[in-house]
PDB file of C-alpha atoms in Angstrom:
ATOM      1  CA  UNK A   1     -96.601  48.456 -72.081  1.00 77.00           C
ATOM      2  CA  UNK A   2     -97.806  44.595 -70.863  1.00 88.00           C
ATOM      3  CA  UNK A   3     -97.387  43.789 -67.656  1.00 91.00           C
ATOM      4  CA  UNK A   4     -96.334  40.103 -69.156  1.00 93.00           C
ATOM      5  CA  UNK A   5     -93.163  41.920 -70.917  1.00 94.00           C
ATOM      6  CA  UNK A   6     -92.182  43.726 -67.561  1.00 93.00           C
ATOM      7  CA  UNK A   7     -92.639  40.304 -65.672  1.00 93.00           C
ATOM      8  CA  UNK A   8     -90.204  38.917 -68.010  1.00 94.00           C
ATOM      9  CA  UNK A   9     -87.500  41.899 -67.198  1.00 94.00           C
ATOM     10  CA  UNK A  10     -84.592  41.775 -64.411  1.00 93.00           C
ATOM     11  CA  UNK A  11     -84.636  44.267 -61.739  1.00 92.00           C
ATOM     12  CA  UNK A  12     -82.227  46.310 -63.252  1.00 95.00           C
ATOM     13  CA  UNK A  13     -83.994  46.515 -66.684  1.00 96.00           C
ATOM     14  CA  UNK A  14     -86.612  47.752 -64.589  1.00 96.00           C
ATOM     15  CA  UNK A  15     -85.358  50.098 -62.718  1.00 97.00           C
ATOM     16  CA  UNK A  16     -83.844  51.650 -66.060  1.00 97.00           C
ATOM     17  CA  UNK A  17     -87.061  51.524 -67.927  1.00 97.00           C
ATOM     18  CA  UNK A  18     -88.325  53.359 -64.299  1.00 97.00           C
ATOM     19  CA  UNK A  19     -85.951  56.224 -64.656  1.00 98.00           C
ATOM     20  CA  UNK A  20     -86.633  56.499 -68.247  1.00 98.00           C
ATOM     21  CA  UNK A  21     -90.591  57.043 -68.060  1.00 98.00           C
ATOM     22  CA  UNK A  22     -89.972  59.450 -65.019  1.00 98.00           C
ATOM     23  CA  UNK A  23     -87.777  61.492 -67.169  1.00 98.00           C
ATOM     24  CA  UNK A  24     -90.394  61.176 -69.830  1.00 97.00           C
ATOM     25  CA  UNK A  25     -93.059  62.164 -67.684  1.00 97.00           C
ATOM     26  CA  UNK A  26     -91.007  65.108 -66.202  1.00 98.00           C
ATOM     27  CA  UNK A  27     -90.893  66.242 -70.428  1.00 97.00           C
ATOM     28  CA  UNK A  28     -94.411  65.748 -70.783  1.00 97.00           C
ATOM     29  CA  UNK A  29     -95.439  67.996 -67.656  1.00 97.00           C
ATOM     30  CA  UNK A  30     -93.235  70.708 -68.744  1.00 97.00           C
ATOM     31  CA  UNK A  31     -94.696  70.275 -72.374  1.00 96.00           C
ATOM     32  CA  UNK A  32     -98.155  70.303 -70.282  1.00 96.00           C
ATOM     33  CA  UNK A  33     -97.349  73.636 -68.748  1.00 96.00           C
ATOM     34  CA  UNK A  34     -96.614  75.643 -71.796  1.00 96.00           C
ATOM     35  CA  UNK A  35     -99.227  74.828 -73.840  1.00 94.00           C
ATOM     36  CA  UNK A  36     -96.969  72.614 -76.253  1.00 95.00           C
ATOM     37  CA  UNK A  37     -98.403  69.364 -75.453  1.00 92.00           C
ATOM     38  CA  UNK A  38    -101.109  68.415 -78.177  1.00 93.00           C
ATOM     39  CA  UNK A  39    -102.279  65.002 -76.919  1.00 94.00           C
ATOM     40  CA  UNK A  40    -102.409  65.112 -73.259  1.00 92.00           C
ATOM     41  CA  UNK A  41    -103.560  61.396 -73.055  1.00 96.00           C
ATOM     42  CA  UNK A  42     -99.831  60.749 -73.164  1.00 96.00           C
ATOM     43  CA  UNK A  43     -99.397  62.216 -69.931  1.00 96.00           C
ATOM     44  CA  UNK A  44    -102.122  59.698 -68.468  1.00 97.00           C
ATOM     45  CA  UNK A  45    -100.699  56.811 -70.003  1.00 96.00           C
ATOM     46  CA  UNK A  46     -96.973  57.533 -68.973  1.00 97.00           C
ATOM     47  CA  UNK A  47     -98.357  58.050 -65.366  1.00 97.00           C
ATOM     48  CA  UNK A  48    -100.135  54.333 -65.397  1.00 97.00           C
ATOM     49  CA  UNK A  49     -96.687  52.896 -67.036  1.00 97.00           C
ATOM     50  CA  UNK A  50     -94.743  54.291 -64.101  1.00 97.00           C
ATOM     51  CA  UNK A  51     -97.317  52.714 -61.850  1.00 97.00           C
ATOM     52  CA  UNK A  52     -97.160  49.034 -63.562  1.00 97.00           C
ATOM     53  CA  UNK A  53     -93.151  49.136 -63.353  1.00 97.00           C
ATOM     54  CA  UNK A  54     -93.190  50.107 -59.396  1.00 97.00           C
ATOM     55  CA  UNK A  55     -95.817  46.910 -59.005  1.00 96.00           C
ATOM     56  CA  UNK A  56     -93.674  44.637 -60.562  1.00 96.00           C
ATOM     57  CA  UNK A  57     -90.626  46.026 -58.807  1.00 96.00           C
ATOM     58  CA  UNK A  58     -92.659  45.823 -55.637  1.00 96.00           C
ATOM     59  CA  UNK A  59     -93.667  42.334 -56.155  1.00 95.00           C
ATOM     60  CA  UNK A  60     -90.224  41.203 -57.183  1.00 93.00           C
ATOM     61  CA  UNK A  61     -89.409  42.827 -53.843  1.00 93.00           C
ATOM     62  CA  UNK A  62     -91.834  40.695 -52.537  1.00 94.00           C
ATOM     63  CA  UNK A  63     -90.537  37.655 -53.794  1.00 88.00           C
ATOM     64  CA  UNK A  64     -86.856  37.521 -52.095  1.00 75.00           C
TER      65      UNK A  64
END
């Protein structure tokens, strides 16, 4: 995900596409823990998405 593209977003869209990469991250751990998960470079990449959206919402924070 581009940090341009979540610049671009509302709060709200952000906040959704928040909740839906913790939820995805939540899967992936679990996945993680019982051996299922073949490419575990998903879990990193989830992880640094979560991170971008909370700086944007941060700095949208900022902002008002």
């Amino acid at each position: 995900m581009k940090t341009n593209e979540l610049r671009a977003k509302s709060g709200d869209e952000l906040q959704k596409e928040l909740n839906e990469l913790l939820r995805a991250r939540f899967g992936l751990r679990m996945q993680h823990a019982t051996q299922q998960l073949s490419n575990t470079s998903q879990l990193r990449r989830t992880q640094r998405d979560i991170a971008r959206v909370r700086t944007v919402l941060a700095q949208k924070a900022a902002v008002k």
